[in-house]
Amino acid sequence: MPKIHPLSDVKSSHIGKDTRVWQYAVVFDGAVIGENCNICAHTLIEKGVTVGNNVTVKSGVYLWEGTVIADDVFIGPNATFTNDAMPRSKIYPEKFSGITVKRGASIGANATILPGVTIGTEAMVGAGAVVVVDVPDRAVVVGNPAKVIRYVNK
């Protein structure tokens, strides 16, 4: 069974065993969260989001509709995910452009990921980076806009 803090607001019934959801987290109906995840305090996971197994979502992270997080991903505190390339008040796109984070990737604190971007397998996004294009597998990116500075060796 998942461990859900009584001060969280969890509407989804699709939360895997041994997942922990901490206080003040909000999980919408229609969100899917895998097993053995750690969903920290002050997070939001919207409907239409899929989170794999063994994922850590640190405090201050909001995952918007269309986002797909694979297994073994780390998302640092206050990382910002977006899903609307042309946001306007009360004007919504026909379909939101989700972000895909592939297996084993890590996203540093305060990184910003723009809509439609894919973060590759085992890639690393540095703290504060602004990711505007896809990140290749095993790449390390930093800066604004984020640029590849090296690749992670196995």
mmCIF file with all atom_site columns, C-alpha atoms in Angstrom:
data_model
loop_
_atom_site.group_PDB
_atom_site.id
_atom_site.type_symbol
_atom_site.label_atom_id
_atom_site.label_alt_id
_atom_site.label_comp_id
_atom_site.label_asym_id
_atom_site.label_entity_id
_atom_site.label_seq_id
_atom_site.pdbx_PDB_ins_code
_atom_site.Cartn_x
_atom_site.Cartn_y
_atom_site.Cartn_z
_atom_site.occupancy
_atom_site.B_iso_or_equiv
_atom_site.pdbx_formal_charge
_atom_site.auth_seq_id
_atom_site.auth_comp_id
_atom_site.auth_asym_id
_atom_site.auth_atom_id
_atom_site.pdbx_PDB_model_num
ATOM 1   C CA . MET A 1 1   ? 0.000  0.000  0.000   1.00 0.00 ? 1   MET A CA 1
ATOM 2   C CA . PRO A 1 2   ? 1.148  3.580  -0.571  1.00 0.00 ? 2   PRO A CA 1
ATOM 3   C CA . LYS A 1 3   ? 1.764  5.816  2.436   1.00 0.00 ? 3   LYS A CA 1
ATOM 4   C CA . ILE A 1 4   ? -0.294 8.979  2.058   1.00 0.00 ? 4   ILE A CA 1
ATOM 5   C CA . HIS A 1 5   ? 0.070  11.777 4.598   1.00 0.00 ? 5   HIS A CA 1
ATOM 6   C CA . PRO A 1 6   ? -3.296 12.883 6.026   1.00 0.00 ? 6   PRO A CA 1
ATOM 7   C CA . LEU A 1 7   ? -2.536 16.518 5.121   1.00 0.00 ? 7   LEU A CA 1
ATOM 8   C CA . SER A 1 8   ? -2.161 15.716 1.416   1.00 0.00 ? 8   SER A CA 1
ATOM 9   C CA . ASP A 1 9   ? -5.008 15.869 -1.110  1.00 0.00 ? 9   ASP A CA 1
ATOM 10  C CA . VAL A 1 10  ? -4.865 12.676 -3.179  1.00 0.00 ? 10  VAL A CA 1
ATOM 11  C CA . LYS A 1 11  ? -7.769 11.940 -5.532  1.00 0.00 ? 11  LYS A CA 1
ATOM 12  C CA . SER A 1 12  ? -6.029 9.373  -7.762  1.00 0.00 ? 12  SER A CA 1
ATOM 13  C CA . SER A 1 13  ? -6.532 5.695  -7.044  1.00 0.00 ? 13  SER A CA 1
ATOM 14  C CA . HIS A 1 14  ? -3.523 4.788  -9.245  1.00 0.00 ? 14  HIS A CA 1
ATOM 15  C CA . ILE A 1 15  ? -0.656 5.045  -6.766  1.00 0.00 ? 15  ILE A CA 1
ATOM 16  C CA . GLY A 1 16  ? 1.785  2.152  -6.520  1.00 0.00 ? 16  GLY A CA 1
ATOM 17  C CA . LYS A 1 17  ? 2.797  0.221  -3.439  1.00 0.00 ? 17  LYS A CA 1
ATOM 18  C CA . ASP A 1 18  ? 5.468  1.668  -1.152  1.00 0.00 ? 18  ASP A CA 1
ATOM 19  C CA . THR A 1 19  ? 5.034  5.138  -2.684  1.00 0.00 ? 19  THR A CA 1
ATOM 20  C CA . ARG A 1 20  ? 5.087  7.961  -0.142  1.00 0.00 ? 20  ARG A CA 1
ATOM 21  C CA . VAL A 1 21  ? 3.028  11.125 -0.644  1.00 0.00 ? 21  VAL A CA 1
ATOM 22  C CA . TRP A 1 22  ? 3.893  13.816 1.888   1.00 0.00 ? 22  TRP A CA 1
ATOM 23  C CA . GLN A 1 23  ? 1.903  16.672 3.412   1.00 0.00 ? 23  GLN A CA 1
ATOM 24  C CA . TYR A 1 24  ? 0.402  19.401 1.228   1.00 0.00 ? 24  TYR A CA 1
ATOM 25  C CA . ALA A 1 25  ? 0.946  17.359 -1.946  1.00 0.00 ? 25  ALA A CA 1
ATOM 26  C CA . VAL A 1 26  ? -1.967 17.435 -4.402  1.00 0.00 ? 26  VAL A CA 1
ATOM 27  C CA . VAL A 1 27  ? -2.531 14.501 -6.755  1.00 0.00 ? 27  VAL A CA 1
ATOM 28  C CA . PHE A 1 28  ? -5.465 14.851 -9.190  1.00 0.00 ? 28  PHE A CA 1
ATOM 29  C CA . ASP A 1 29  ? -7.798 12.062 -10.202 1.00 0.00 ? 29  ASP A CA 1
ATOM 30  C CA . GLY A 1 30  ? -6.387 10.634 -13.432 1.00 0.00 ? 30  GLY A CA 1
ATOM 31  C CA . ALA A 1 31  ? -2.733 10.885 -12.383 1.00 0.00 ? 31  ALA A CA 1
ATOM 32  C CA . VAL A 1 32  ? -0.759 7.613  -12.353 1.00 0.00 ? 32  VAL A CA 1
ATOM 33  C CA . ILE A 1 33  ? 2.149  7.163  -9.955  1.00 0.00 ? 33  ILE A CA 1
ATOM 34  C CA . GLY A 1 34  ? 4.264  4.010  -9.863  1.00 0.00 ? 34  GLY A CA 1
ATOM 35  C CA . GLU A 1 35  ? 5.766  2.010  -7.024  1.00 0.00 ? 35  GLU A CA 1
ATOM 36  C CA . ASN A 1 36  ? 8.387  3.094  -4.485  1.00 0.00 ? 36  ASN A CA 1
ATOM 37  C CA . CYS A 1 37  ? 8.165  6.793  -5.350  1.00 0.00 ? 37  CYS A CA 1
ATOM 38  C CA . ASN A 1 38  ? 8.740  9.725  -3.017  1.00 0.00 ? 38  ASN A CA 1
ATOM 39  C CA . ILE A 1 39  ? 6.351  12.608 -3.704  1.00 0.00 ? 39  ILE A CA 1
ATOM 40  C CA . CYS A 1 40  ? 7.556  15.330 -1.359  1.00 0.00 ? 40  CYS A CA 1
ATOM 41  C CA . ALA A 1 41  ? 5.612  18.093 0.405   1.00 0.00 ? 41  ALA A CA 1
ATOM 42  C CA . HIS A 1 42  ? 4.184  21.018 -1.575  1.00 0.00 ? 42  HIS A CA 1
ATOM 43  C CA . THR A 1 43  ? 3.970  19.240 -4.938  1.00 0.00 ? 43  THR A CA 1
ATOM 44  C CA . LEU A 1 44  ? 1.170  18.967 -7.494  1.00 0.00 ? 44  LEU A CA 1
ATOM 45  C CA . ILE A 1 45  ? 0.550  16.190 -10.005 1.00 0.00 ? 45  ILE A CA 1
ATOM 46  C CA . GLU A 1 46  ? -2.224 16.964 -12.475 1.00 0.00 ? 46  GLU A CA 1
ATOM 47  C CA . LYS A 1 47  ? -4.536 14.565 -14.308 1.00 0.00 ? 47  LYS A CA 1
ATOM 48  C CA . GLY A 1 48  ? -2.971 13.026 -17.379 1.00 0.00 ? 48  GLY A CA 1
ATOM 49  C CA . VAL A 1 49  ? 0.475  12.762 -15.763 1.00 0.00 ? 49  VAL A CA 1
ATOM 50  C CA . THR A 1 50  ? 2.303  9.440  -15.572 1.00 0.00 ? 50  THR A CA 1
ATOM 51  C CA . VAL A 1 51  ? 5.111  8.891  -13.063 1.00 0.00 ? 51  VAL A CA 1
ATOM 52  C CA . GLY A 1 52  ? 7.113  5.651  -13.243 1.00 0.00 ? 52  GLY A CA 1
ATOM 53  C CA . ASN A 1 53  ? 8.629  3.547  -10.460 1.00 0.00 ? 53  ASN A CA 1
ATOM 54  C CA . ASN A 1 54  ? 11.394 4.662  -8.058  1.00 0.00 ? 54  ASN A CA 1
ATOM 55  C CA . VAL A 1 55  ? 10.890 8.361  -8.844  1.00 0.00 ? 55  VAL A CA 1
ATOM 56  C CA . THR A 1 56  ? 11.684 11.214 -6.463  1.00 0.00 ? 56  THR A CA 1
ATOM 57  C CA . VAL A 1 57  ? 9.748  14.462 -6.882  1.00 0.00 ? 57  VAL A CA 1
ATOM 58  C CA . LYS A 1 58  ? 11.152 17.055 -4.469  1.00 0.00 ? 58  LYS A CA 1
ATOM 59  C CA . SER A 1 59  ? 9.209  19.924 -2.898  1.00 0.00 ? 59  SER A CA 1
ATOM 60  C CA . GLY A 1 60  ? 7.868  22.748 -5.042  1.00 0.00 ? 60  GLY A CA 1
ATOM 61  C CA . VAL A 1 61  ? 7.502  20.706 -8.242  1.00 0.00 ? 61  VAL A CA 1
ATOM 62  C CA . TYR A 1 62  ? 4.270  20.833 -10.283 1.00 0.00 ? 62  TYR A CA 1
ATOM 63  C CA . LEU A 1 63  ? 3.765  18.239 -13.001 1.00 0.00 ? 63  LEU A CA 1
ATOM 64  C CA . TRP A 1 64  ? 1.183  19.378 -15.550 1.00 0.00 ? 64  TRP A CA 1
ATOM 65  C CA . GLU A 1 65  ? -1.086 17.401 -17.859 1.00 0.00 ? 65  GLU A CA 1
ATOM 66  C CA . GLY A 1 66  ? 0.781  15.520 -20.584 1.00 0.00 ? 66  GLY A CA 1
ATOM 67  C CA . THR A 1 67  ? 3.975  15.027 -18.570 1.00 0.00 ? 67  THR A CA 1
ATOM 68  C CA . VAL A 1 68  ? 5.502  11.534 -18.616 1.00 0.00 ? 68  VAL A CA 1
ATOM 69  C CA . ILE A 1 69  ? 8.202  10.629 -16.094 1.00 0.00 ? 69  ILE A CA 1
ATOM 70  C CA . ALA A 1 70  ? 9.929  7.253  -16.599 1.00 0.00 ? 70  ALA A CA 1
ATOM 71  C CA . ASP A 1 71  ? 11.422 4.978  -13.919 1.00 0.00 ? 71  ASP A CA 1
ATOM 72  C CA . ASP A 1 72  ? 14.333 5.986  -11.672 1.00 0.00 ? 72  ASP A CA 1
ATOM 73  C CA . VAL A 1 73  ? 14.049 9.744  -12.309 1.00 0.00 ? 73  VAL A CA 1
ATOM 74  C CA . PHE A 1 74  ? 15.077 12.420 -9.795  1.00 0.00 ? 74  PHE A CA 1
ATOM 75  C CA . ILE A 1 75  ? 13.400 15.844 -9.958  1.00 0.00 ? 75  ILE A CA 1
ATOM 76  C CA . GLY A 1 76  ? 15.047 18.444 -7.743  1.00 0.00 ? 76  GLY A CA 1
ATOM 77  C CA . PRO A 1 77  ? 13.289 21.080 -5.645  1.00 0.00 ? 77  PRO A CA 1
ATOM 78  C CA . ASN A 1 78  ? 11.357 23.790 -7.458  1.00 0.00 ? 78  ASN A CA 1
ATOM 79  C CA . ALA A 1 79  ? 12.085 22.422 -10.933 1.00 0.00 ? 79  ALA A CA 1
ATOM 80  C CA . THR A 1 80  ? 9.530  23.996 -13.280 1.00 0.00 ? 80  THR A CA 1
ATOM 81  C CA . PHE A 1 81  ? 7.698  21.971 -15.901 1.00 0.00 ? 81  PHE A CA 1
ATOM 82  C CA . THR A 1 82  ? 5.514  23.715 -18.494 1.00 0.00 ? 82  THR A CA 1
ATOM 83  C CA . ASN A 1 83  ? 2.960  22.419 -20.984 1.00 0.00 ? 83  ASN A CA 1
ATOM 84  C CA . ASP A 1 84  ? 1.651  25.420 -22.946 1.00 0.00 ? 84  ASP A CA 1
ATOM 85  C CA . ALA A 1 85  ? 3.947  27.055 -25.511 1.00 0.00 ? 85  ALA A CA 1
ATOM 86  C CA . MET A 1 86  ? 1.701  30.123 -25.898 1.00 0.00 ? 86  MET A CA 1
ATOM 87  C CA . PRO A 1 87  ? 0.015  30.631 -22.521 1.00 0.00 ? 87  PRO A CA 1
ATOM 88  C CA . ARG A 1 88  ? -2.791 33.172 -22.308 1.00 0.00 ? 88  ARG A CA 1
ATOM 89  C CA . SER A 1 89  ? -5.271 33.720 -19.517 1.00 0.00 ? 89  SER A CA 1
ATOM 90  C CA . LYS A 1 90  ? -8.463 31.731 -20.107 1.00 0.00 ? 90  LYS A CA 1
ATOM 91  C CA . ILE A 1 91  ? -7.309 30.592 -23.581 1.00 0.00 ? 91  ILE A CA 1
ATOM 92  C CA . TYR A 1 92  ? -6.302 26.948 -23.701 1.00 0.00 ? 92  TYR A CA 1
ATOM 93  C CA . PRO A 1 93  ? -4.663 24.872 -26.439 1.00 0.00 ? 93  PRO A CA 1
ATOM 94  C CA . GLU A 1 94  ? -6.554 21.961 -27.970 1.00 0.00 ? 94  GLU A CA 1
ATOM 95  C CA . LYS A 1 95  ? -3.857 19.699 -26.529 1.00 0.00 ? 95  LYS A CA 1
ATOM 96  C CA . PHE A 1 96  ? -1.152 20.420 -23.994 1.00 0.00 ? 96  PHE A CA 1
ATOM 97  C CA . SER A 1 97  ? 2.476  19.734 -24.989 1.00 0.00 ? 97  SER A CA 1
ATOM 98  C CA . GLY A 1 98  ? 3.786  17.471 -22.288 1.00 0.00 ? 98  GLY A CA 1
ATOM 99  C CA . ILE A 1 99  ? 7.356  16.917 -21.241 1.00 0.00 ? 99  ILE A CA 1
ATOM 100 C CA . THR A 1 100 ? 8.942  13.456 -21.339 1.00 0.00 ? 100 THR A CA 1
ATOM 101 C CA . VAL A 1 101 ? 11.714 12.516 -18.920 1.00 0.00 ? 101 VAL A CA 1
ATOM 102 C CA . LYS A 1 102 ? 13.320 9.189  -19.756 1.00 0.00 ? 102 LYS A CA 1
ATOM 103 C CA . ARG A 1 103 ? 14.660 6.506  -17.415 1.00 0.00 ? 103 ARG A CA 1
ATOM 104 C CA . GLY A 1 104 ? 17.319 7.477  -14.908 1.00 0.00 ? 104 GLY A CA 1
ATOM 105 C CA . ALA A 1 105 ? 17.447 11.178 -15.761 1.00 0.00 ? 105 ALA A CA 1
ATOM 106 C CA . SER A 1 106 ? 18.069 13.803 -13.066 1.00 0.00 ? 106 SER A CA 1
ATOM 107 C CA . ILE A 1 107 ? 16.778 17.358 -13.087 1.00 0.00 ? 107 ILE A CA 1
ATOM 108 C CA . GLY A 1 108 ? 18.466 19.887 -10.816 1.00 0.00 ? 108 GLY A CA 1
ATOM 109 C CA . ALA A 1 109 ? 16.844 22.406 -8.494  1.00 0.00 ? 109 ALA A CA 1
ATOM 110 C CA . ASN A 1 110 ? 15.128 25.371 -10.162 1.00 0.00 ? 110 ASN A CA 1
ATOM 111 C CA . ALA A 1 111 ? 15.606 24.029 -13.699 1.00 0.00 ? 111 ALA A CA 1
ATOM 112 C CA . THR A 1 112 ? 12.917 25.092 -16.174 1.00 0.00 ? 112 THR A CA 1
ATOM 113 C CA . ILE A 1 113 ? 11.762 22.676 -18.871 1.00 0.00 ? 113 ILE A CA 1
ATOM 114 C CA . LEU A 1 114 ? 9.750  24.103 -21.783 1.00 0.00 ? 114 LEU A CA 1
ATOM 115 C CA . PRO A 1 115 ? 6.758  22.307 -23.349 1.00 0.00 ? 115 PRO A CA 1
ATOM 116 C CA . GLY A 1 116 ? 7.320  19.385 -25.688 1.00 0.00 ? 116 GLY A CA 1
ATOM 117 C CA . VAL A 1 117 ? 10.904 18.762 -24.566 1.00 0.00 ? 117 VAL A CA 1
ATOM 118 C CA . THR A 1 118 ? 12.275 15.255 -24.015 1.00 0.00 ? 118 THR A CA 1
ATOM 119 C CA . ILE A 1 119 ? 15.027 14.675 -21.461 1.00 0.00 ? 119 ILE A CA 1
ATOM 120 C CA . GLY A 1 120 ? 17.044 11.624 -22.545 1.00 0.00 ? 120 GLY A CA 1
ATOM 121 C CA . THR A 1 121 ? 17.872 8.436  -20.679 1.00 0.00 ? 121 THR A CA 1
ATOM 122 C CA . GLU A 1 122 ? 20.291 9.052  -17.772 1.00 0.00 ? 122 GLU A CA 1
ATOM 123 C CA . ALA A 1 123 ? 20.706 12.710 -18.799 1.00 0.00 ? 123 ALA A CA 1
ATOM 124 C CA . MET A 1 124 ? 21.440 15.365 -16.186 1.00 0.00 ? 124 MET A CA 1
ATOM 125 C CA . VAL A 1 125 ? 19.975 18.861 -16.177 1.00 0.00 ? 125 VAL A CA 1
ATOM 126 C CA . GLY A 1 126 ? 21.970 21.268 -14.025 1.00 0.00 ? 126 GLY A CA 1
ATOM 127 C CA . ALA A 1 127 ? 20.416 23.431 -11.342 1.00 0.00 ? 127 ALA A CA 1
ATOM 128 C CA . GLY A 1 128 ? 18.821 26.549 -12.785 1.00 0.00 ? 128 GLY A CA 1
ATOM 129 C CA . ALA A 1 129 ? 19.154 25.418 -16.418 1.00 0.00 ? 129 ALA A CA 1
ATOM 130 C CA . VAL A 1 130 ? 16.502 26.503 -18.926 1.00 0.00 ? 130 VAL A CA 1
ATOM 131 C CA . VAL A 1 131 ? 15.872 23.594 -21.282 1.00 0.00 ? 131 VAL A CA 1
ATOM 132 C CA . VAL A 1 132 ? 14.398 24.735 -24.612 1.00 0.00 ? 132 VAL A CA 1
ATOM 133 C CA . VAL A 1 133 ? 15.263 21.725 -26.828 1.00 0.00 ? 133 VAL A CA 1
ATOM 134 C CA . ASP A 1 134 ? 15.521 17.959 -26.356 1.00 0.00 ? 134 ASP A CA 1
ATOM 135 C CA . VAL A 1 135 ? 18.416 16.693 -24.245 1.00 0.00 ? 135 VAL A CA 1
ATOM 136 C CA . PRO A 1 136 ? 20.272 13.658 -25.679 1.00 0.00 ? 136 PRO A CA 1
ATOM 137 C CA . ASP A 1 137 ? 20.710 10.435 -23.696 1.00 0.00 ? 137 ASP A CA 1
ATOM 138 C CA . ARG A 1 138 ? 23.437 10.708 -21.011 1.00 0.00 ? 138 ARG A CA 1
ATOM 139 C CA . ALA A 1 139 ? 24.080 14.402 -21.753 1.00 0.00 ? 139 ALA A CA 1
ATOM 140 C CA . VAL A 1 140 ? 24.807 16.913 -18.995 1.00 0.00 ? 140 VAL A CA 1
ATOM 141 C CA . VAL A 1 141 ? 23.251 20.312 -19.751 1.00 0.00 ? 141 VAL A CA 1
ATOM 142 C CA . VAL A 1 142 ? 23.620 23.639 -17.936 1.00 0.00 ? 142 VAL A CA 1
ATOM 143 C CA . GLY A 1 143 ? 22.854 27.303 -18.518 1.00 0.00 ? 143 GLY A CA 1
ATOM 144 C CA . ASN A 1 144 ? 20.238 29.489 -20.182 1.00 0.00 ? 144 ASN A CA 1
ATOM 145 C CA . PRO A 1 145 ? 19.550 28.233 -22.732 1.00 0.00 ? 145 PRO A CA 1
ATOM 146 C CA . ALA A 1 146 ? 20.813 24.841 -21.607 1.00 0.00 ? 146 ALA A CA 1
ATOM 147 C CA . LYS A 1 147 ? 23.789 23.516 -23.562 1.00 0.00 ? 147 LYS A CA 1
ATOM 148 C CA . VAL A 1 148 ? 25.525 20.136 -23.486 1.00 0.00 ? 148 VAL A CA 1
ATOM 149 C CA . ILE A 1 149 ? 28.799 20.406 -21.560 1.00 0.00 ? 149 ILE A CA 1
ATOM 150 C CA . ARG A 1 150 ? 29.686 16.707 -21.461 1.00 0.00 ? 150 ARG A CA 1
ATOM 151 C CA . TYR A 1 151 ? 28.263 13.183 -21.388 1.00 0.00 ? 151 TYR A CA 1
ATOM 152 C CA . VAL A 1 152 ? 27.902 10.861 -18.414 1.00 0.00 ? 152 VAL A CA 1
ATOM 153 C CA . ASN A 1 153 ? 30.084 7.748  -18.622 1.00 0.00 ? 153 ASN A CA 1
ATOM 154 C CA . LYS A 1 154 ? 28.774 4.473  -17.289 1.00 0.00 ? 154 LYS A CA 1
#
